[in-house]
CSV table of N, CA and C in Angstrom, one decimal:
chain,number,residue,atom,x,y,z
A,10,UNK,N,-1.1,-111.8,-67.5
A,10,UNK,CA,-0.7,-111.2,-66.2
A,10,UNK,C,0.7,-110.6,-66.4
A,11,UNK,N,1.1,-109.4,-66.0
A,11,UNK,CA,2.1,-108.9,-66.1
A,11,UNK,C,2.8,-108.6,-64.8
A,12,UNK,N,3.7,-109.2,-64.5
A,12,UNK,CA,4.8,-108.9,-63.1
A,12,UNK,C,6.0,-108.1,-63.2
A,13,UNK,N,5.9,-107.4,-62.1
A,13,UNK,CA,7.1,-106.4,-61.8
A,13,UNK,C,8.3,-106.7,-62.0
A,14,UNK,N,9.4,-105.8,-62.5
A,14,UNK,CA,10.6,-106.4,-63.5
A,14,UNK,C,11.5,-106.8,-62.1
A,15,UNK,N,11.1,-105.8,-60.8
A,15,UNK,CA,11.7,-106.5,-59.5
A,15,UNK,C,10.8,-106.5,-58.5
A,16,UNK,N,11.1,-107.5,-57.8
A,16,UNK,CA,10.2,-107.0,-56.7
A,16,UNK,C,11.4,-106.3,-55.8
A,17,UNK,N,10.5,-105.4,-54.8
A,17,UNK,CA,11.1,-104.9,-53.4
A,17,UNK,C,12.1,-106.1,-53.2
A,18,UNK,N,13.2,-106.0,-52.1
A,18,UNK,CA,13.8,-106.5,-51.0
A,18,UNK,C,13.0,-106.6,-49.5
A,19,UNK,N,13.4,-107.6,-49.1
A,19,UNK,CA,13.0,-108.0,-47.6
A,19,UNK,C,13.7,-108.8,-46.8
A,20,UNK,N,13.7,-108.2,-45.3
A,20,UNK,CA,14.3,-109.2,-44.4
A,20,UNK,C,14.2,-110.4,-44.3
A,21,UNK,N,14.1,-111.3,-43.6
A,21,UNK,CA,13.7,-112.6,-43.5
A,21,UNK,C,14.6,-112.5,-41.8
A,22,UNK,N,13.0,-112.2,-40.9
A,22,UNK,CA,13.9,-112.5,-39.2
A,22,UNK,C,13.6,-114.1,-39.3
A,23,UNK,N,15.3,-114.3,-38.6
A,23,UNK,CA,15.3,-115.7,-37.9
A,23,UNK,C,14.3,-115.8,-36.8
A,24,UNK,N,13.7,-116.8,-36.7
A,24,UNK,CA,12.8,-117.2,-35.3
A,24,UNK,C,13.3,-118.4,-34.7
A,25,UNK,N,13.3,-118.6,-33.8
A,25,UNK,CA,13.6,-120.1,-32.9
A,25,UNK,C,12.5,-121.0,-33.2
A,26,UNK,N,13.3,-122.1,-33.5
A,26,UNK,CA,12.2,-123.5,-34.1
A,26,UNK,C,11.5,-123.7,-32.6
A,27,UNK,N,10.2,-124.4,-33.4
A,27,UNK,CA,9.3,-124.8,-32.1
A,27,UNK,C,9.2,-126.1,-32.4
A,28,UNK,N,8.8,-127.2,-31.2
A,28,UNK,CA,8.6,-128.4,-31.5
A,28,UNK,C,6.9,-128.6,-31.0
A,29,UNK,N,6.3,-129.2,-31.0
A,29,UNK,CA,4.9,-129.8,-30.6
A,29,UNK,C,5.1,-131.4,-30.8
A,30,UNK,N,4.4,-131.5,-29.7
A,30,UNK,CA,4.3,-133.4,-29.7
A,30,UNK,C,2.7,-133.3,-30.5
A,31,UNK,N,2.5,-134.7,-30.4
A,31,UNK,CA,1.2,-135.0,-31.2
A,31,UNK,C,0.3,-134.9,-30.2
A,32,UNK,N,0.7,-135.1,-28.9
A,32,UNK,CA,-0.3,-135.2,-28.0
A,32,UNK,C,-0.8,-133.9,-27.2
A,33,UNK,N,0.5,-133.0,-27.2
A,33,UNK,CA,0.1,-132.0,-27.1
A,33,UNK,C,-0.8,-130.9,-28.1
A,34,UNK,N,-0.6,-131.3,-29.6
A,34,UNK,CA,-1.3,-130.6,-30.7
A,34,UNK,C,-3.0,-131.2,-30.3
A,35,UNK,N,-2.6,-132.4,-30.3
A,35,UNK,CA,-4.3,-132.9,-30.2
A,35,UNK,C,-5.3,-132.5,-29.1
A,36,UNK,N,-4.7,-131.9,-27.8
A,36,UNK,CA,-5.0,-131.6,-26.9
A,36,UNK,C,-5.3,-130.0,-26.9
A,37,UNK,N,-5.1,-129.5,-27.8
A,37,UNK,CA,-5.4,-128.0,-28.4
A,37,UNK,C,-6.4,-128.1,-29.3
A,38,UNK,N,-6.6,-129.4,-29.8
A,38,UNK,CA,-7.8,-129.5,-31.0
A,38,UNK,C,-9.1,-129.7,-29.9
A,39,UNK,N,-8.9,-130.5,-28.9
A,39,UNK,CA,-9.7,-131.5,-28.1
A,39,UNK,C,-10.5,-129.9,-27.4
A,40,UNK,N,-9.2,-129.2,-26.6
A,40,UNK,CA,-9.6,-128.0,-26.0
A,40,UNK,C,-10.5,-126.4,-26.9
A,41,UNK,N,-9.8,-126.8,-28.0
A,41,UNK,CA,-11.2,-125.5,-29.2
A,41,UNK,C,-12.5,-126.2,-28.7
A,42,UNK,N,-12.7,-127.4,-29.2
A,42,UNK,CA,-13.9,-128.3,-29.8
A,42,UNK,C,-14.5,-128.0,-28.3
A,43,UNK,N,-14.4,-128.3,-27.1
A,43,UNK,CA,-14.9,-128.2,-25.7
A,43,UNK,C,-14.9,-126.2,-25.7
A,44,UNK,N,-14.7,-125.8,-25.8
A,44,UNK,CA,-14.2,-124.4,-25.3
A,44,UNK,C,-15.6,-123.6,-26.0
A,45,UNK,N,-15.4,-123.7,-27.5
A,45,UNK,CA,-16.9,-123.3,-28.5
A,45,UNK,C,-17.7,-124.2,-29.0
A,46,UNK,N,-18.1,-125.3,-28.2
A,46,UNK,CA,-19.4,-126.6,-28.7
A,46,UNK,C,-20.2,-126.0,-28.3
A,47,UNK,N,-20.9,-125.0,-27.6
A,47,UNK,CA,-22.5,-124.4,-27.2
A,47,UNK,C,-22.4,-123.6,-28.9
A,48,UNK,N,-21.7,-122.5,-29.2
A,48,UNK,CA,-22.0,-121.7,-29.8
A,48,UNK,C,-21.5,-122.5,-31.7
A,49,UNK,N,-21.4,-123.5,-31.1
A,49,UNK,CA,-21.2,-124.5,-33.1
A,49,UNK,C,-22.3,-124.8,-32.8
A,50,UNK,N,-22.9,-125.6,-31.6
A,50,UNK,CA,-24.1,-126.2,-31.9
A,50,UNK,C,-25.3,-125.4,-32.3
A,51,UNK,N,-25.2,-124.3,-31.4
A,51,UNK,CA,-26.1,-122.8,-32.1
A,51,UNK,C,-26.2,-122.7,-33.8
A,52,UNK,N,-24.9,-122.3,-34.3
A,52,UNK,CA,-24.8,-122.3,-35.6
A,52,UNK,C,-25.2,-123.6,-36.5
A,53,UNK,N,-24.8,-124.9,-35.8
A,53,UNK,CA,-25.3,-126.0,-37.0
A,53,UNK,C,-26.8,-126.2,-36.7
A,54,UNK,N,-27.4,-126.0,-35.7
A,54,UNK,CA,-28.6,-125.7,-35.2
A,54,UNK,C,-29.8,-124.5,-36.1
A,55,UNK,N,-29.2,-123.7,-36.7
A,55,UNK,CA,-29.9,-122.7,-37.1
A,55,UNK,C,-29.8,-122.8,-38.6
A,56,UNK,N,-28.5,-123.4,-39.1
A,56,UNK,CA,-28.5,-123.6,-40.8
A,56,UNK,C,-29.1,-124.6,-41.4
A,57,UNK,N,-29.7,-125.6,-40.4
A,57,UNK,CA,-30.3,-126.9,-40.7
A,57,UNK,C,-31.5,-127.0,-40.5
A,58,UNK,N,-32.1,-125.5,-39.6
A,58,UNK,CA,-33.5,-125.9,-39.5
A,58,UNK,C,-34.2,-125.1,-40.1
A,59,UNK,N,-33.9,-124.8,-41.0
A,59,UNK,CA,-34.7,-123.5,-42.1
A,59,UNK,C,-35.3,-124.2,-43.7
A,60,UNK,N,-35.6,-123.1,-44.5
A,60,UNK,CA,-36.0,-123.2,-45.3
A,60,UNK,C,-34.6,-124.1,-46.3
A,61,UNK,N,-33.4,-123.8,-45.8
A,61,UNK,CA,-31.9,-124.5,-46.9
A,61,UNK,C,-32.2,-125.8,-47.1
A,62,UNK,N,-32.5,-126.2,-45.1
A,62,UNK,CA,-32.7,-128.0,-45.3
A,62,UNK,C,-33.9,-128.3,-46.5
A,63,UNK,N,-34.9,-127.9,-46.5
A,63,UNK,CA,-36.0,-128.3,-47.0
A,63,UNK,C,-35.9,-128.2,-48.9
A,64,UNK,N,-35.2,-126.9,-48.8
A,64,UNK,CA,-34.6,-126.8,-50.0
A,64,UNK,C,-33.8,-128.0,-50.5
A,65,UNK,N,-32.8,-127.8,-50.1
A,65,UNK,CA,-31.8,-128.7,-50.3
A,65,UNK,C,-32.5,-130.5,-50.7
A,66,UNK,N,-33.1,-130.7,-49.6
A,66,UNK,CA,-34.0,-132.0,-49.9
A,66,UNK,C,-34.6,-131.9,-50.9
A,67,UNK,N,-35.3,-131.3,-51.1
A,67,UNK,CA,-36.6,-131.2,-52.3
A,67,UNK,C,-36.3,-131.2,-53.9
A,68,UNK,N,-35.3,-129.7,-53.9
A,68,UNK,CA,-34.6,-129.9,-55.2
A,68,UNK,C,-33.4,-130.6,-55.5
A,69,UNK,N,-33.0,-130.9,-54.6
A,69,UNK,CA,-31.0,-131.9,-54.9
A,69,UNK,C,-31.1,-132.9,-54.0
A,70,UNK,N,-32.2,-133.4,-53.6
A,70,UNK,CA,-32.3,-134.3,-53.0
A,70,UNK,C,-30.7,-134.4,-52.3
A,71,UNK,N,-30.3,-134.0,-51.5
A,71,UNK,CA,-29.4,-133.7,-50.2
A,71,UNK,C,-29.6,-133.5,-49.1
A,72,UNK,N,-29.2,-133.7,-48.2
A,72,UNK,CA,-29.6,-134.0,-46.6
A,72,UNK,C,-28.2,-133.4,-46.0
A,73,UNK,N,-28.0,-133.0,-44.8
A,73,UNK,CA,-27.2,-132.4,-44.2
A,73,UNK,C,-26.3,-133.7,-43.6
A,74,UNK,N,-27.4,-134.8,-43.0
A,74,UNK,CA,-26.5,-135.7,-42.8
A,74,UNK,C,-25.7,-135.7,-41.0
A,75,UNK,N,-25.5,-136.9,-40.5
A,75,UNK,CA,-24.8,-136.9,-39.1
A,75,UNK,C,-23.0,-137.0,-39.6
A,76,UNK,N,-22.6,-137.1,-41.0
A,76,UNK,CA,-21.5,-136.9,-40.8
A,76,UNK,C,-20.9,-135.5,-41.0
A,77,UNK,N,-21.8,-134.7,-41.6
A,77,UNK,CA,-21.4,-133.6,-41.8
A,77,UNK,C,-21.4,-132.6,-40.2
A,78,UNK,N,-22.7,-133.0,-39.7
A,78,UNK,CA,-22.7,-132.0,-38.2
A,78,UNK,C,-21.4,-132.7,-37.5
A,79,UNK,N,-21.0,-133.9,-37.7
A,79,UNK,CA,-19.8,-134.4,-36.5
A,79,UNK,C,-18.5,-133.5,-37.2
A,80,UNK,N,-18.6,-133.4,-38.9
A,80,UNK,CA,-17.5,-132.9,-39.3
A,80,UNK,C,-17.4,-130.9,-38.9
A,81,UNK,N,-18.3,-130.5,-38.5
A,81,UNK,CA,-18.9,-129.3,-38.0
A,81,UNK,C,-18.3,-129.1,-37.4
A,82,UNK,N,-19.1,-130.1,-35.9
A,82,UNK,CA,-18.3,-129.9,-34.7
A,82,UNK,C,-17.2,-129.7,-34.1
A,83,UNK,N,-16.4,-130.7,-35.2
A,83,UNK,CA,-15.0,-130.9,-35.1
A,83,UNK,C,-14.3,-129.5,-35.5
A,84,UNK,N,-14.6,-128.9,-37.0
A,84,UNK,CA,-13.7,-128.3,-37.7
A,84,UNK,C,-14.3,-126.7,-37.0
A,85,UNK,N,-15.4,-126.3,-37.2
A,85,UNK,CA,-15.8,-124.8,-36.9
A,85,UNK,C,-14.9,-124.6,-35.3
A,86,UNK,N,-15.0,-125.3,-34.4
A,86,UNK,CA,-14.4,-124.7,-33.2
A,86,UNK,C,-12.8,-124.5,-33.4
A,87,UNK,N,-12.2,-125.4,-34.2
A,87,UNK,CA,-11.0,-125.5,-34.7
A,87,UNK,C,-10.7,-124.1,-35.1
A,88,UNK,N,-11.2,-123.7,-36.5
A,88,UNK,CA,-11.1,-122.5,-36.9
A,88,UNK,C,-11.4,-121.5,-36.5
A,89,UNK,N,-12.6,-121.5,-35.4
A,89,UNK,CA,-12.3,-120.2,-34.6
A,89,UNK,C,-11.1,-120.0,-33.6
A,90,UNK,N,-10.4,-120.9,-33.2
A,90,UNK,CA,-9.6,-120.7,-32.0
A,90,UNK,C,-8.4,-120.8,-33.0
A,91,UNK,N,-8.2,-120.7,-34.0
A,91,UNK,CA,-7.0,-120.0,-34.7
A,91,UNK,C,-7.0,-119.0,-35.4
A,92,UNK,N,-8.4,-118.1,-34.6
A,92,UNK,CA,-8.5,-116.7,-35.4
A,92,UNK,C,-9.9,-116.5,-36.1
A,93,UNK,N,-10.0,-117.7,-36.7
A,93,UNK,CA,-11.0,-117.1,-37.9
A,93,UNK,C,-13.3,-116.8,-37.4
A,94,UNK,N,-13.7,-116.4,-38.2
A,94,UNK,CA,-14.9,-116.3,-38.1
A,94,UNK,C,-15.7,-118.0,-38.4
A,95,UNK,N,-16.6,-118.2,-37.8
A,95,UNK,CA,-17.4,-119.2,-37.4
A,95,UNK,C,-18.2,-119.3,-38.5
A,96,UNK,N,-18.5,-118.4,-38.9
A,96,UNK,CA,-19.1,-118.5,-40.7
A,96,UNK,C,-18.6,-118.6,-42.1
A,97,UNK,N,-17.2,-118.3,-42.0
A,97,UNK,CA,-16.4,-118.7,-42.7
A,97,UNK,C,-16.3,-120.2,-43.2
A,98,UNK,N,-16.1,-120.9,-41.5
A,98,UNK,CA,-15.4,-121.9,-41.5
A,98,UNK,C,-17.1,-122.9,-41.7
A,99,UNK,N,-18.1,-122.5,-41.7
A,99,UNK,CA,-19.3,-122.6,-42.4
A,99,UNK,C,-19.7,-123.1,-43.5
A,100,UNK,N,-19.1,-122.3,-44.4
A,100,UNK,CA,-19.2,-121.7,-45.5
A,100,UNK,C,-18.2,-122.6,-46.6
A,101,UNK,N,-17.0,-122.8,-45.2
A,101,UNK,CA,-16.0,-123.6,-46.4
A,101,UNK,C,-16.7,-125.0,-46.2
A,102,UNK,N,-17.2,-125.8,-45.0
A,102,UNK,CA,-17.6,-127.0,-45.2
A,102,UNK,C,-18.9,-126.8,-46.1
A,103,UNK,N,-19.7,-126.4,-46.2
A,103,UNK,CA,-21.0,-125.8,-47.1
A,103,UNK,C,-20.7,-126.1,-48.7
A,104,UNK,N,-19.5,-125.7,-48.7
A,104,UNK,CA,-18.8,-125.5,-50.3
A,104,UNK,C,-18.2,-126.7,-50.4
A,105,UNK,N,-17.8,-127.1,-49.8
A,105,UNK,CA,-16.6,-128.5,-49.9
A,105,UNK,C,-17.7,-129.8,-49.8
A,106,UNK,N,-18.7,-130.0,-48.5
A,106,UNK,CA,-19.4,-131.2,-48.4
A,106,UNK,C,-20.7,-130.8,-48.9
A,107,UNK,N,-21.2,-130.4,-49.0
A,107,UNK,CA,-23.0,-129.8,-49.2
A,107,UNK,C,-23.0,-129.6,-51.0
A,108,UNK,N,-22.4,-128.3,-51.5
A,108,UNK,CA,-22.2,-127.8,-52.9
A,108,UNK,C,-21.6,-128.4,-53.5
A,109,UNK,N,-20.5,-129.3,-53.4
A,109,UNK,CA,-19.6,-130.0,-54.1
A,109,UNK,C,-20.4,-130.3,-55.3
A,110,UNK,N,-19.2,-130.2,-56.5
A,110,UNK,CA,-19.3,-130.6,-57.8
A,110,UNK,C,-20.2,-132.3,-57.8
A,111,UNK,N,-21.1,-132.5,-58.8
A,111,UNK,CA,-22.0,-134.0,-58.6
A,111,UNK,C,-23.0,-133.8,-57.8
A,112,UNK,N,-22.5,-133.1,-56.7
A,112,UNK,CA,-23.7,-133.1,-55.2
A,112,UNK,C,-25.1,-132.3,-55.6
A,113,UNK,N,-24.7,-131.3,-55.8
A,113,UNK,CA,-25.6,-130.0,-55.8
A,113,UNK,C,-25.2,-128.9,-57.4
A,114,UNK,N,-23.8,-128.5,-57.3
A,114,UNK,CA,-23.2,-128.4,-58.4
A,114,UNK,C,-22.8,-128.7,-59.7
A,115,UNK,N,-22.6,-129.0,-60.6
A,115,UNK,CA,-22.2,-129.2,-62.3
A,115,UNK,C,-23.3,-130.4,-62.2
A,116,UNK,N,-24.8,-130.7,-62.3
A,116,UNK,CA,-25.5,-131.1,-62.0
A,116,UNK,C,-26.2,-131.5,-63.4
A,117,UNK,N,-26.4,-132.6,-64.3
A,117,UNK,CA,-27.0,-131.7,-65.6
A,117,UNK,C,-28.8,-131.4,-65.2
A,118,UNK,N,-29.4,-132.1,-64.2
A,118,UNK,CA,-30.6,-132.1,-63.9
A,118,UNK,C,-31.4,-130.9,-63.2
A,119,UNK,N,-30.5,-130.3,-62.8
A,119,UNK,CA,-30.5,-128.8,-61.8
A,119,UNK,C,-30.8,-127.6,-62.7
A,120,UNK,N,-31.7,-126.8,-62.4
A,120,UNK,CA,-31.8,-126.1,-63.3
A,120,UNK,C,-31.5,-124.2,-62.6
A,121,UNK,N,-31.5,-123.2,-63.9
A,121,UNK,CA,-30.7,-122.3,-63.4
A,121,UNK,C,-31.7,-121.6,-62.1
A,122,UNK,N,-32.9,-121.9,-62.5
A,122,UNK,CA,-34.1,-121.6,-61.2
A,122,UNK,C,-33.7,-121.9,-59.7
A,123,UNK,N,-33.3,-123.6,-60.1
A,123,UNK,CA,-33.3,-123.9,-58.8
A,123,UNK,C,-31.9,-123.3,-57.9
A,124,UNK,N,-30.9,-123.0,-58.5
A,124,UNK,CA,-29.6,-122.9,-57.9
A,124,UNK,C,-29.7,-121.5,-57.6
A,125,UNK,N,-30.6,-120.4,-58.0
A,125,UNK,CA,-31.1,-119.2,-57.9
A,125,UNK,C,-31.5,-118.7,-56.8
A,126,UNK,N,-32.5,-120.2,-56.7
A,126,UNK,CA,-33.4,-120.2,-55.5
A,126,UNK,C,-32.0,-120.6,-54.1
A,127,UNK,N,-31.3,-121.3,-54.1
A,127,UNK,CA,-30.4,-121.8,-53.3
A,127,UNK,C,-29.7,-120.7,-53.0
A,128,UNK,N,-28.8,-120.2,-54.0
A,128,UNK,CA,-28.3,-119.1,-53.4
A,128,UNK,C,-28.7,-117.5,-52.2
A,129,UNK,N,-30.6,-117.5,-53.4
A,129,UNK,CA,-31.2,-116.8,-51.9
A,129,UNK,C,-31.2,-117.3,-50.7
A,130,UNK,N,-31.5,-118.6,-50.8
A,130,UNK,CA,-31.6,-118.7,-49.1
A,130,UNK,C,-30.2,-119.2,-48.5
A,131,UNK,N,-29.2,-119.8,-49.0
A,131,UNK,CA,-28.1,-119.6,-48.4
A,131,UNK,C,-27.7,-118.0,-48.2
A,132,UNK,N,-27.8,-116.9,-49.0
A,132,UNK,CA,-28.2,-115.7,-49.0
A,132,UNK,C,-28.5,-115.1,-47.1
A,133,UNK,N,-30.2,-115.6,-47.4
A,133,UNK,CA,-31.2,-115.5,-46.3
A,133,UNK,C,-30.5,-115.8,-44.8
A,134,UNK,N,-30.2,-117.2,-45.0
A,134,UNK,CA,-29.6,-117.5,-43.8
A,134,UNK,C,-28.3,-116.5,-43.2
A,135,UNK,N,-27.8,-116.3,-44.0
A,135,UNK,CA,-26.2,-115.4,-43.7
A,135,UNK,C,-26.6,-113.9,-43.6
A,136,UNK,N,-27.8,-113.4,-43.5
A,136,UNK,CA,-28.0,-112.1,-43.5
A,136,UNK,C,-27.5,-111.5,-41.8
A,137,UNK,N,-27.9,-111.7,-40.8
A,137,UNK,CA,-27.5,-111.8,-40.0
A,137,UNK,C,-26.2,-111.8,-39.1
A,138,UNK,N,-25.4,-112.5,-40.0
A,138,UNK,CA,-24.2,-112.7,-39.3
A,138,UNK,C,-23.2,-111.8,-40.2
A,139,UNK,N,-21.9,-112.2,-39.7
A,139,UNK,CA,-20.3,-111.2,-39.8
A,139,UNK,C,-20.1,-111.3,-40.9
A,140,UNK,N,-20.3,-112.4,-41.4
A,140,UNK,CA,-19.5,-112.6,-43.0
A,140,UNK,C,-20.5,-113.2,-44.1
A,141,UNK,N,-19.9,-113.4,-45.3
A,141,UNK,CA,-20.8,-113.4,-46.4
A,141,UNK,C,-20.6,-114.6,-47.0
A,142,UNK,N,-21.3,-115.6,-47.2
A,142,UNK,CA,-20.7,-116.9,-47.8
A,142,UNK,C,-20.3,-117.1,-49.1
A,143,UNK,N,-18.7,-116.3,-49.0
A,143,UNK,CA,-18.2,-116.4,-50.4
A,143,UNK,C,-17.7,-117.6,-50.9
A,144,UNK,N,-17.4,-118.1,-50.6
A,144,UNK,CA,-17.0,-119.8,-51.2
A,144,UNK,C,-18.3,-120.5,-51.9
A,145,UNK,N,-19.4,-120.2,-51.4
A,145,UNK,CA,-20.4,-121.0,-51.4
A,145,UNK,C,-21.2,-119.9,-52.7
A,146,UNK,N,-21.1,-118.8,-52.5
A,146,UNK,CA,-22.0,-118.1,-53.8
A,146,UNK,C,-21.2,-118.1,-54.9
A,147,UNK,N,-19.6,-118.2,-54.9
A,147,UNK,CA,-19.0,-118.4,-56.0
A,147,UNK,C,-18.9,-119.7,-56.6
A,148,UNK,N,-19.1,-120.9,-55.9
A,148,UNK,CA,-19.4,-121.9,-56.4
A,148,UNK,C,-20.9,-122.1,-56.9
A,149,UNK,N,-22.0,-121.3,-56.5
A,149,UNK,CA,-23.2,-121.6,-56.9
A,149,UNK,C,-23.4,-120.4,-58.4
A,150,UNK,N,-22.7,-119.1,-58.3
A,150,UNK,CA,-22.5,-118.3,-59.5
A,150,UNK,C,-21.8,-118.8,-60.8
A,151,UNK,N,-20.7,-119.7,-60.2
A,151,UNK,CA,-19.9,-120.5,-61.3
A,151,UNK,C,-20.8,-121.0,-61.9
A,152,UNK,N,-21.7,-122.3,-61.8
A,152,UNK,CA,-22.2,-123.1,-61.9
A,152,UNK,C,-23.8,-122.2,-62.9
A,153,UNK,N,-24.0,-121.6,-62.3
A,153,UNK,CA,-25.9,-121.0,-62.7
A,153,UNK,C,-25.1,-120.1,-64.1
A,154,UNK,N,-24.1,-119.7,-64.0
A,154,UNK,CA,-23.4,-118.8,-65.5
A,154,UNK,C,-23.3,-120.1,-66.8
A,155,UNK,N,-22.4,-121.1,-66.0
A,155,UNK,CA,-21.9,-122.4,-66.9
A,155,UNK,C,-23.3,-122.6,-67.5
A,156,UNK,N,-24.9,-123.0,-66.6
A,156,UNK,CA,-25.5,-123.3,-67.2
A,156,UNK,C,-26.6,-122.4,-68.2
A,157,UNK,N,-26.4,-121.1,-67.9
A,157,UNK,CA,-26.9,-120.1,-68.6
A,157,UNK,C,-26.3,-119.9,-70.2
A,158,UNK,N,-25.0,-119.9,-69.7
A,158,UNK,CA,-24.3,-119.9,-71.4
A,158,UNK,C,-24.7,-121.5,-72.2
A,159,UNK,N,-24.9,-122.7,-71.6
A,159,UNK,CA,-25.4,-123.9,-72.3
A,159,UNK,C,-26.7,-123.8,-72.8
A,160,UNK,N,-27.3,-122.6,-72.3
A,160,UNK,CA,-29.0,-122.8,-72.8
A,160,UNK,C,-29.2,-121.8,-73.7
A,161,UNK,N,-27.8,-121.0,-73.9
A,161,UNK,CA,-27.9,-119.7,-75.0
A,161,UNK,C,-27.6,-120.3,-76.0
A,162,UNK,N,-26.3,-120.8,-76.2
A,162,UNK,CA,-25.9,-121.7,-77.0
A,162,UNK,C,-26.8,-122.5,-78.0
């Protein structure tokens, strides 16, 4: 990687410190989670009752699970009400609890068919919506290459 011999100059504005109590912060978490719980429960509602779940069971023997929808409920409203898309914040629990490395990922029993087939229908499901589940196809690409070059070899 090669970096520039300078970078540019830039300001740095002063801004007035802010404080938050804890009870006030938690009361901004409490008020996302109430404010978008119809439209998370829509979204964990629709990614769980498709062909993914059945997938998911069948070949990686994985389950979605009641701690994962509580961790849903919690975190997707969170992330939308500091900006971001609802599929995103999807996508990263998807990649973090669901795909994780051991779970579904660097698997030696998994084969390149099956993570192929995964990525279509995680694919499938996302056609629809705003965003594209990049955390989750780059963790499933990583993985189906890793095991592609092991069977060339």
């Amino acid at each position: 990687m090669t970096l520039p011999r300078q970078d540019d100059g830039f300001q740095v504005t002063e801004l007035r410190r802010a404080a938050f109590s804890f009870e006030s912060l938690m009361q901004r978490f409490e008020d996302a989670i109430t404010q978008n719980a119809a439209e998370v429960k829509d979204l964990i509602e629709e990614i769980t009752s498709g062909e993914l779940t059945n997938l998911l069971k069948n070949r990686f023997d994985r389950g979605w699970g009641n701690r994962f929808e509580r961790q849903a409920l919690r975190f997707v409203p969170v992330f939308m009400a500091a900006g971001g898309k609802k599929e995103d914040a999807l996508d990263h629990l998807l990649a973090t609890r669901i795909l994780r490395r051991g779970s579904v990922t660097q698997r030696y029993d998994i084969k390149v068919k099956d993570l192929a087939t995964l990525e279509q229908s995680i694919e499938n499901v996302w056609k629809g919506w705003k965003s594209v589940p990049r955390r989750s196809r780059e963790l499933l690409s990583e993985d189906r290459q890793r095991k592609e070059r092991e069977q060339g070899a």
